[in-house]
CSV table of C-alpha atoms in Angstrom, one decimal:
chain,number,residue,atom,x,y,z
A,258,GLY,CA,43.2,95.8,66.7
A,259,ALA,CA,42.0,99.4,67.7
A,260,GLY,CA,42.3,98.8,71.5
A,261,GLU,CA,45.8,97.6,71.2
A,262,ALA,CA,47.1,100.8,69.7
A,263,GLU,CA,44.9,102.8,72.2
A,264,ALA,CA,47.0,101.1,74.9
A,265,ARG,CA,50.2,101.5,73.7
A,266,PRO,CA,51.0,105.0,75.0
A,267,GLY,CA,49.8,103.8,78.2
A,268,VAL,CA,52.3,101.1,78.5
A,269,ALA,CA,55.0,103.3,77.2
A,270,VAL,CA,54.3,106.1,79.7
A,271,ALA,CA,54.0,103.7,82.4
A,272,HIS,CA,57.6,102.1,81.3
A,273,LEU,CA,59.0,105.8,81.5
A,274,VAL,CA,57.7,106.3,84.8
A,275,ARG,CA,59.3,102.8,86.2
A,276,GLU,CA,62.5,104.0,84.5
A,277,GLN,CA,62.3,107.1,85.9
A,278,GLU,CA,61.6,105.8,89.2
A,279,ALA,CA,64.6,103.3,89.3
A,280,GLU,CA,66.9,106.2,88.1
A,281,VAL,CA,65.7,108.1,91.0
A,282,ARG,CA,66.7,105.3,93.1
A,283,ALA,CA,69.8,104.8,92.0
A,284,ARG,CA,70.8,108.6,92.1
A,285,ALA,CA,69.6,108.3,95.8
A,286,ARG,CA,71.7,105.4,96.3
A,287,ILE,CA,74.5,106.8,94.5
A,288,GLU,CA,74.4,110.1,96.4
A,289,GLN,CA,74.1,108.4,99.7
A,290,GLU,CA,77.4,106.4,98.9
A,291,LEU,CA,79.2,109.7,98.2
A,292,ARG,CA,78.0,110.7,101.4
A,293,VAL,CA,79.5,107.8,103.2
A,294,ALA,CA,82.5,108.1,101.3
A,295,GLN,CA,83.1,111.6,101.9
A,296,LEU,CA,82.3,111.2,105.7
A,297,SER,CA,84.7,108.5,105.9
A,298,GLN,CA,87.3,110.3,104.1
A,299,LYS,CA,86.8,113.6,105.9
A,300,GLN,CA,87.1,111.2,109.3
A,301,PHE,CA,90.5,109.6,108.1
A,302,LEU,CA,92.3,113.2,108.0
A,303,PRO,CA,94.0,114.4,110.6
A,304,LYS,CA,92.2,116.3,112.9
A,305,GLN,CA,95.0,118.8,114.0
A,306,LEU,CA,98.7,119.6,112.6
A,307,PRO,CA,101.6,118.3,114.4
A,308,ASP,CA,103.0,121.6,116.5
A,309,LEU,CA,106.7,121.4,115.8
A,310,PRO,CA,108.7,124.2,117.7
A,311,GLY,CA,111.1,125.7,114.7
A,312,TRP,CA,108.8,124.3,112.0
A,313,HIS,CA,105.7,125.4,110.2
A,314,VAL,CA,103.4,122.7,109.2
A,315,SER,CA,100.0,123.1,106.8
A,316,ALA,CA,98.2,121.4,104.5
A,317,TYR,CA,94.9,121.4,102.2
A,318,TYR,CA,92.7,119.0,101.0
A,319,ARG,CA,89.9,119.0,98.6
A,320,ALA,CA,88.1,116.3,97.1
A,321,ALA,CA,86.4,116.4,93.7
A,322,ALA,CA,82.8,115.9,93.6
A,323,GLU,CA,83.4,112.2,93.0
A,324,VAL,CA,85.5,111.7,96.2
A,325,GLY,CA,88.8,110.3,95.3
A,326,GLY,CA,91.1,108.4,97.2
A,327,ASP,CA,93.6,111.0,98.7
A,328,PHE,CA,94.9,111.0,102.1
A,329,TYR,CA,97.5,112.6,104.0
A,330,ASP,CA,98.7,111.6,107.7
A,331,PHE,CA,101.2,112.5,110.3
A,332,ILE,CA,102.2,109.9,112.6
A,333,ASP,CA,104.0,110.3,116.2
A,334,LEU,CA,107.0,108.3,116.4
A,335,ASP,CA,109.4,107.8,119.3
A,336,GLY,CA,112.5,110.0,119.8
A,337,GLY,CA,110.2,113.3,118.9
A,338,ARG,CA,110.3,112.0,115.0
A,339,ILE,CA,107.0,112.4,112.7
A,340,GLY,CA,106.1,110.0,110.1
A,341,VAL,CA,104.6,111.9,107.0
A,342,VAL,CA,102.3,110.4,104.8
A,343,VAL,CA,100.9,111.3,101.4
A,344,GLY,CA,98.6,109.1,99.1
A,345,ASP,CA,96.6,108.7,96.5
A,346,VAL,CA,94.3,105.6,95.3
A,347,THR,CA,93.1,105.1,92.0
A,348,GLY,CA,89.3,105.2,91.2
A,349,HIS,CA,86.8,107.2,92.9
A,350,GLY,CA,83.8,106.7,95.2
A,351,VAL,CA,83.0,104.2,97.9
A,352,PRO,CA,85.7,101.6,96.7
A,353,ALA,CA,88.6,104.0,96.8
A,354,ALA,CA,87.6,105.7,100.1
A,355,LEU,CA,87.8,102.0,101.8
A,356,VAL,CA,91.1,101.2,100.4
A,357,MET,CA,92.2,104.7,101.6
A,358,ALA,CA,90.8,104.1,105.0
A,359,THR,CA,92.3,100.5,105.0
A,360,THR,CA,96.1,101.9,103.8
A,361,ARG,CA,95.9,104.5,106.4
A,362,SER,CA,95.2,102.4,109.4
A,363,PHE,CA,97.8,100.0,108.1
A,364,LEU,CA,100.5,102.3,107.9
A,365,ARG,CA,99.5,103.8,111.2
A,366,SER,CA,99.9,100.7,112.6
A,367,GLN,CA,103.1,99.3,110.9
A,368,ALA,CA,105.0,103.0,111.3
A,369,PRO,CA,106.3,102.7,115.1
A,370,ARG,CA,107.2,99.0,114.5
A,371,ALA,CA,109.0,99.2,111.2
A,372,GLN,CA,112.8,99.5,110.3
A,373,GLY,CA,112.1,102.6,108.4
A,374,PRO,CA,110.3,104.0,105.6
A,375,SER,CA,111.2,101.4,102.8
A,376,ASP,CA,110.0,98.7,105.0
A,377,VAL,CA,106.6,100.0,106.0
A,378,LEU,CA,105.9,100.7,102.1
A,379,ALA,CA,107.1,97.0,101.4
A,380,GLN,CA,104.7,95.6,104.1
A,381,ALA,CA,102.0,97.7,103.2
A,382,ASN,CA,102.4,96.6,99.4
A,383,ASP,CA,102.3,93.0,100.3
A,384,PHE,CA,99.1,93.7,102.8
A,385,LEU,CA,97.4,95.7,100.0
A,386,HIS,CA,98.0,93.1,96.9
A,387,ASP,CA,96.3,90.3,99.3
A,388,ASP,CA,93.3,92.7,99.5
A,389,ILE,CA,92.7,95.2,97.0
A,390,PRO,CA,90.6,95.1,94.0
A,391,GLN,CA,91.7,94.2,90.9
A,392,ASN,CA,93.2,96.9,88.6
A,393,MET,CA,93.6,99.1,91.9
A,394,PHE,CA,96.4,100.6,93.6
A,395,VAL,CA,97.8,102.9,95.7
A,396,THR,CA,100.6,106.0,95.3
A,397,CYS,CA,102.1,107.1,98.6
A,398,LEU,CA,105.1,108.8,99.7
A,399,TYR,CA,106.1,108.0,103.3
A,400,GLY,CA,108.7,109.7,105.1
A,401,ILE,CA,110.4,110.1,108.5
A,402,LEU,CA,111.3,113.8,109.9
A,403,GLU,CA,113.3,114.0,112.7
A,404,PRO,CA,112.8,117.9,113.7
A,405,GLU,CA,115.8,118.5,115.8
A,406,THR,CA,118.0,118.0,113.1
A,407,GLY,CA,115.9,118.5,109.9
A,408,ARG,CA,117.0,114.8,108.7
A,409,LEU,CA,114.3,113.4,106.6
A,410,VAL,CA,114.5,109.8,105.5
A,411,PHE,CA,111.9,108.8,102.7
A,412,ALA,CA,110.6,106.3,100.6
A,413,ASN,CA,108.2,106.7,97.5
A,414,ALA,CA,105.8,104.3,95.7
A,415,GLY,CA,105.1,105.9,92.8
A,416,HIS,CA,103.9,109.0,94.1
A,417,ASP,CA,104.7,112.8,93.0
A,418,LEU,CA,108.1,114.1,93.9
A,419,PRO,CA,108.1,116.3,96.9
A,420,TYR,CA,110.0,119.6,96.0
A,421,VAL,CA,111.9,121.8,98.2
A,422,ARG,CA,112.9,125.3,98.1
A,423,THR,CA,116.5,125.7,99.7
A,424,ALA,CA,118.9,128.4,99.4
A,425,ALA,CA,120.7,126.7,96.6
A,426,GLY,CA,117.2,126.3,94.4
A,427,LEU,CA,114.6,123.5,94.0
A,428,ALA,CA,115.4,120.1,94.9
A,429,GLU,CA,113.3,117.2,93.8
A,430,LEU,CA,113.3,114.3,96.2
A,431,ARG,CA,113.5,111.4,94.3
A,432,ALA,CA,113.3,107.7,95.5
A,433,THR,CA,111.9,104.8,93.3
A,434,GLY,CA,109.3,102.0,93.9
A,435,MET,CA,106.3,101.0,92.6
A,436,PRO,CA,102.6,101.6,93.4
A,437,LEU,CA,101.5,99.8,96.4
A,438,GLY,CA,99.1,96.6,95.7
A,439,LEU,CA,100.4,95.8,91.9
A,440,MET,CA,102.7,93.2,92.6
A,441,PRO,CA,103.9,91.4,95.8
A,442,GLY,CA,107.5,91.4,97.2
A,443,MET,CA,108.5,95.1,96.1
A,444,ARG,CA,111.7,96.6,97.3
A,445,TYR,CA,111.4,100.3,97.8
A,446,GLU,CA,114.7,102.8,97.7
A,447,GLU,CA,115.4,104.7,100.9
A,448,ARG,CA,116.7,107.9,100.6
A,449,GLU,CA,117.9,111.1,102.9
A,450,PHE,CA,117.6,114.5,102.7
A,451,GLN,CA,118.4,117.4,105.0
A,452,LEU,CA,116.2,120.3,105.4
A,453,GLY,CA,117.9,123.6,106.2
A,454,ARG,CA,116.7,126.4,108.4
A,455,GLY,CA,114.4,128.5,105.8
A,456,ASP,CA,113.7,125.4,103.5
A,457,THR,CA,110.3,125.1,102.6
A,458,MET,CA,109.2,121.3,101.3
A,459,LEU,CA,105.5,120.8,99.0
A,460,LEU,CA,103.9,117.2,99.1
A,461,HIS,CA,101.5,117.1,96.8
A,462,SER,CA,98.9,114.6,94.9
A,463,ASP,CA,98.9,115.0,91.2
A,464,GLY,CA,94.8,116.4,91.3
A,465,LEU,CA,97.0,120.0,91.1
A,466,ALA,CA,99.6,119.4,88.5
A,467,GLU,CA,96.9,117.2,86.1
A,468,ALA,CA,94.1,120.0,86.6
A,469,HIS,CA,93.0,121.3,82.8
A,470,ALA,CA,92.1,124.5,81.7
A,471,THR,CA,88.5,125.1,79.2
A,472,ASP,CA,91.5,124.7,76.3
A,473,ARG,CA,92.1,121.1,77.9
A,474,SER,CA,95.9,122.8,78.5
A,475,MET,CA,97.3,121.2,81.7
A,476,PHE,CA,98.3,123.3,84.8
A,477,GLY,CA,101.7,121.2,84.9
A,478,PHE,CA,104.4,120.3,87.2
A,479,PRO,CA,106.7,123.1,85.8
A,480,ARG,CA,104.5,125.5,87.1
A,481,VAL,CA,104.1,124.2,90.5
A,482,LYS,CA,107.9,123.9,90.6
A,483,ASP,CA,108.2,127.6,89.5
A,484,ILE,CA,105.8,128.6,92.2
A,485,VAL,CA,107.5,126.5,95.1
A,486,SER,CA,111.0,128.4,93.9
A,487,ALA,CA,109.4,131.7,94.0
A,488,THR,CA,107.3,131.7,97.2
A,489,ALA,CA,109.8,133.0,100.1
A,490,ASP,CA,107.2,132.6,103.0
A,491,ALA,CA,106.1,129.4,103.8
A,492,GLU,CA,102.7,130.1,104.9
A,493,GLU,CA,101.9,131.8,101.7
A,494,LEU,CA,102.9,128.6,99.7
A,495,ILE,CA,99.7,126.8,99.5
A,496,PRO,CA,97.5,130.1,99.0
A,497,ASP,CA,99.8,130.9,96.0
A,498,LEU,CA,99.4,127.7,94.4
A,499,LEU,CA,95.5,127.8,94.5
A,500,THR,CA,95.2,131.5,93.2
A,501,ALA,CA,97.8,130.2,90.6
A,502,LEU,CA,95.6,127.2,90.3
A,503,HIS,CA,92.0,129.3,89.9
A,504,GLY,CA,93.4,131.6,87.8
A,505,PHE,CA,94.6,129.0,85.4
A,506,THR,CA,91.2,126.8,85.5
A,507,GLY,CA,88.7,129.6,85.3
A,508,ALA,CA,85.7,130.1,87.1
A,509,GLU,CA,83.6,127.5,85.6
A,510,TRP,CA,86.1,124.4,86.4
A,511,GLU,CA,84.8,121.2,87.2
A,512,GLN,CA,87.4,119.5,90.0
A,513,GLU,CA,88.2,116.1,88.2
A,514,ASP,CA,90.4,114.9,91.0
A,515,ASP,CA,91.1,115.3,94.9
A,516,ILE,CA,93.6,118.1,95.5
A,517,THR,CA,95.9,117.5,98.5
A,518,LEU,CA,98.9,119.9,99.6
A,519,VAL,CA,101.3,119.5,102.8
A,520,THR,CA,103.7,121.9,103.3
A,521,ILE,CA,106.4,121.5,105.8
A,522,ALA,CA,108.9,124.4,106.0
A,523,ARG,CA,112.0,124.7,108.8
A,524,THR,CA,111.8,128.1,110.2
A,525,ALA,CA,115.0,130.5,109.3
A,526,VAL,CA,117.4,131.2,112.3
A,527,THR,CA,116.8,134.7,113.9
A,528,GLU,CA,120.3,135.3,115.8
A,529,ARG,CA,120.6,138.3,118.1
A,530,VAL,CA,123.8,138.5,119.4
A,531,LEU,CA,123.4,140.3,123.1
A,532,GLY,CA,126.8,140.6,123.8
A,533,GLU,CA,130.8,139.6,123.7
A,534,PHE,CA,133.6,140.1,126.3
A,535,GLN,CA,136.5,138.6,127.7
A,536,VAL,CA,138.0,138.7,131.3
A,537,PRO,CA,141.5,137.8,132.4
A,538,SER,CA,142.2,134.3,134.1
A,539,GLU,CA,142.3,135.4,137.6
A,540,ALA,CA,140.9,134.1,140.4
A,541,GLY,CA,137.1,135.6,141.2
A,542,ASN,CA,137.1,136.8,137.8
A,543,GLU,CA,134.0,134.3,137.3
A,544,ARG,CA,132.0,137.0,139.6
A,545,GLU,CA,132.5,139.2,137.0
A,546,VAL,CA,131.4,137.0,134.3
A,547,MET,CA,128.2,135.9,136.1
A,548,GLU,CA,127.1,139.7,136.8
A,549,ARG,CA,127.6,140.9,133.1
A,550,VAL,CA,126.1,137.7,131.4
A,551,ALA,CA,122.9,138.3,133.9
A,552,ALA,CA,123.1,142.3,132.7
A,553,LEU,CA,123.6,141.1,128.8
A,554,VAL,CA,120.0,138.9,129.2
A,555,SER,CA,118.1,141.2,131.7
A,556,ASP,CA,115.6,142.0,128.8
A,557,VAL,CA,115.2,138.6,127.4
A,558,GLY,CA,112.3,137.6,129.9
A,559,ILE,CA,113.9,134.8,132.0
A,560,PRO,CA,111.9,134.0,134.9
A,561,SER,CA,114.0,134.9,137.9
A,562,ARG,CA,114.4,131.5,139.3
A,563,GLU,CA,115.8,130.0,136.0
A,564,LEU,CA,118.0,133.0,135.8
A,565,GLU,CA,119.5,132.4,139.3
A,566,ARG,CA,120.2,128.7,138.0
A,567,LEU,CA,121.7,130.0,134.8
A,568,LYS,CA,124.0,132.9,137.2
A,569,THR,CA,125.3,129.4,139.1
A,570,ALA,CA,125.9,127.6,135.8
A,571,VAL,CA,127.7,130.6,134.1
A,572,SER,CA,130.0,131.3,137.4
A,573,GLU,CA,130.7,127.5,137.7
A,574,ALA,CA,131.5,127.2,134.1
A,575,ALA,CA,133.5,130.2,134.3
A,576,MET,CA,135.7,129.3,137.2
A,577,ASN,CA,136.2,125.9,135.5
A,578,ALA,CA,137.7,127.8,132.5
A,579,ILE,CA,139.6,130.1,134.8
A,580,GLU,CA,141.3,127.4,136.8
A,581,HIS,CA,141.7,124.2,134.7
A,582,GLY,CA,141.3,125.6,131.4
A,583,ASN,CA,143.7,128.7,131.4
A,584,GLN,CA,145.3,127.1,134.6
A,585,LEU,CA,145.1,130.6,136.4
A,586,ARG,CA,147.4,132.3,133.8
A,587,ALA,CA,146.0,135.7,133.7
A,588,GLU,CA,147.4,136.6,130.2
A,589,LEU,CA,145.1,134.2,128.6
A,590,PRO,CA,141.7,135.4,128.0
A,591,VAL,CA,138.2,133.7,128.8
A,592,SER,CA,135.9,134.5,125.9
A,593,VAL,CA,132.2,135.0,126.5
A,594,ARG,CA,129.4,135.1,123.8
A,595,VAL,CA,125.6,135.6,124.6
A,596,VAL,CA,123.2,135.0,121.8
A,597,GLN,CA,119.3,134.6,121.4
A,598,GLN,CA,118.3,132.2,118.7
A,599,ASP,CA,114.7,131.0,117.7
A,600,GLY,CA,113.6,131.3,121.4
A,601,ARG,CA,116.8,129.9,122.9
A,602,LEU,CA,119.3,131.7,124.8
A,603,ALA,CA,122.8,130.6,124.5
A,604,VAL,CA,126.0,131.4,126.8
A,605,SER,CA,129.2,130.5,125.6
A,606,ILE,CA,132.3,130.5,127.8
A,607,THR,CA,135.7,129.5,125.9
A,608,ASP,CA,139.2,129.2,127.3
A,609,LYS,CA,142.4,128.0,125.6
A,610,GLY,CA,142.5,124.6,127.2
A,611,GLY,CA,141.8,122.9,124.3
A,612,GLY,CA,143.7,119.4,122.7
A,613,ARG,CA,142.6,117.7,126.2
A,614,ASP,CA,140.1,114.9,126.9
A,615,ILE,CA,136.8,116.6,128.5
A,616,PRO,CA,135.4,114.5,131.0
A,617,GLU,CA,131.9,113.1,130.8
A,618,PRO,CA,129.6,115.0,133.2
A,619,GLU,CA,129.7,111.9,135.4
A,620,THR,CA,127.5,111.6,138.3
A,621,PRO,CA,129.4,112.7,141.5
A,622,ASP,CA,130.5,110.0,143.9
A,623,ILE,CA,131.1,112.4,147.0
A,624,GLU,CA,133.1,110.1,148.6
A,625,ALA,CA,135.5,109.7,145.8
A,626,LYS,CA,135.6,113.3,145.4
A,627,LEU,CA,136.3,114.4,149.2
A,628,ALA,CA,139.1,111.3,148.6
A,629,GLY,CA,140.4,113.7,145.8
A,630,LEU,CA,139.8,110.7,143.5
A,631,GLN,CA,137.5,112.1,141.0
A,632,LYS,CA,138.5,115.3,139.0
A,633,THR,CA,137.0,118.4,139.7
A,634,ARG,CA,136.3,119.5,136.1
A,635,GLY,CA,133.6,116.5,136.0
A,636,TRP,CA,132.1,117.7,138.9
A,637,GLY,CA,131.8,121.1,137.9
A,638,LEU,CA,130.1,119.8,134.5
A,639,PHE,CA,127.9,117.4,136.2
A,640,LEU,CA,126.7,120.6,138.5
A,641,ILE,CA,126.3,122.9,135.5
A,642,LYS,CA,124.6,120.4,133.3
A,643,ASN,CA,121.6,120.2,135.9
A,644,MET,CA,121.1,124.2,136.3
A,645,VAL,CA,120.2,124.5,132.5
A,646,HIS,CA,118.7,123.1,129.8
A,647,ASP,CA,120.9,121.9,127.3
A,648,MET,CA,124.9,121.9,127.4
A,649,ARG,CA,127.0,121.4,124.7
A,650,VAL,CA,130.7,120.6,125.2
A,651,THR,CA,133.1,121.3,122.0
A,652,THR,CA,136.9,121.2,122.1
A,653,ASP,CA,139.4,122.0,119.5
A,654,ASP,CA,143.5,122.0,119.5
A,655,VAL,CA,143.6,125.1,121.0
A,656,HIS,CA,140.0,126.2,122.5
A,657,HIS,CA,137.6,124.3,124.8
A,658,THR,CA,134.2,125.5,125.0
A,659,VAL,CA,131.1,124.8,127.0
A,660,GLU,CA,127.7,126.2,125.9
A,661,LEU,CA,124.9,126.6,128.3
A,662,VAL,CA,121.2,126.6,126.8
A,663,ILE,CA,118.3,128.0,128.3
A,664,ASP,CA,114.9,127.2,126.2
A,665,LEU,CA,113.0,130.5,126.9
A,666,GLU,CA,109.6,128.8,126.2
A,667,ARG,CA,109.9,125.9,128.5
A,668,ALA,CA,111.1,128.4,131.1
A,669,ARG,CA,108.3,130.3,131.1
A,670,LYS,CA,106.2,127.0,131.2
A,671,GLU,CA,107.9,125.9,134.0
A,672,ALA,CA,107.8,129.2,135.9
A,673,GLU,CA,104.1,129.2,135.3
A,674,HIS,CA,103.7,125.6,136.3
A,675,ALA,CA,105.7,126.3,139.8
A,676,GLY,CA,103.4,129.5,140.6
A,677,GLN,CA,100.1,127.3,140.2
A,678,ARG,CA,101.5,125.0,142.8
């Protein structure tokens, strides 16, 4: 009937209104989910970067509109070592953010207890495999850095290879392993790399290399490698990569995937030789050595208490070199070299008494000393070691060298601290 035909548009409109309302609700829910995911993601990124003397660390992270599951982390381990993590969870939205959070907290809890990187990844893989939604997995690189030596031990669960710019050219750090959560019982290859002075390492997720320009061409790994190779200043590497990316994709670019970039660079050595001289091995010449060293370091800014301690150590080491090393033979010189290197001051004192065993700086037994049972050289070394921040003893067939080291930053901090008391 006619009434039905007239009612139909009203029904259709009501239907459309309901559809609109449902869509608005769905969109609001999705936006809410994204906010939760973005919040959890921000929550899990490190609040601060490790402050490592002699190293420069920087990081950049930008989520795609959809929120992916990229993450990076630094974990303090014993002996001053640092665990370094970069990872990428497949998929987007809340599930990816949750898997990312779970993976990160698992790695944080296991890293201090595990044997090494391959052990950590194998445990994480089994843990995730039981828990992770079907068709999701995590790529992850985990390395342990010894800042003192530059040694990096690492394992890789299917993540993009780190690139290192070295004096000899670009190195790719390869180690095989399946992504986490795909199959239980996986083994991960553990490899080692020595980061030298001036080397810069880039850890990255594929959001950078797989970014597309408007013509669908891809930024690509070769381009990333070229930029790492070409950038001499570590602090410029992330800005250079981002500048190149924006130039490549153009202003209208819609970011498809999270971008994570972490650079870890070992600063180049800056060495300044403050002076070198020799004295004949005659009794009393340790005073001359002490005074000349004090004059050479006068403008370095060593606090006075530390300088007095250094003078005592230098005088003691020079006396050892003259009396024990060169056995008071005036024709044999004691050589002294004073160097400032990366915030450290090193005084090397060399004699011709090589080829003989060097006693360890044992804790002296006063009674044994007085009874003449303990060798005096060990006694001197014990005293010297306690006067400076570091002491290194080296010997070859001819020479015997004692190197005394003062960490200038530490000396200043200690002086400030002493001043406050």
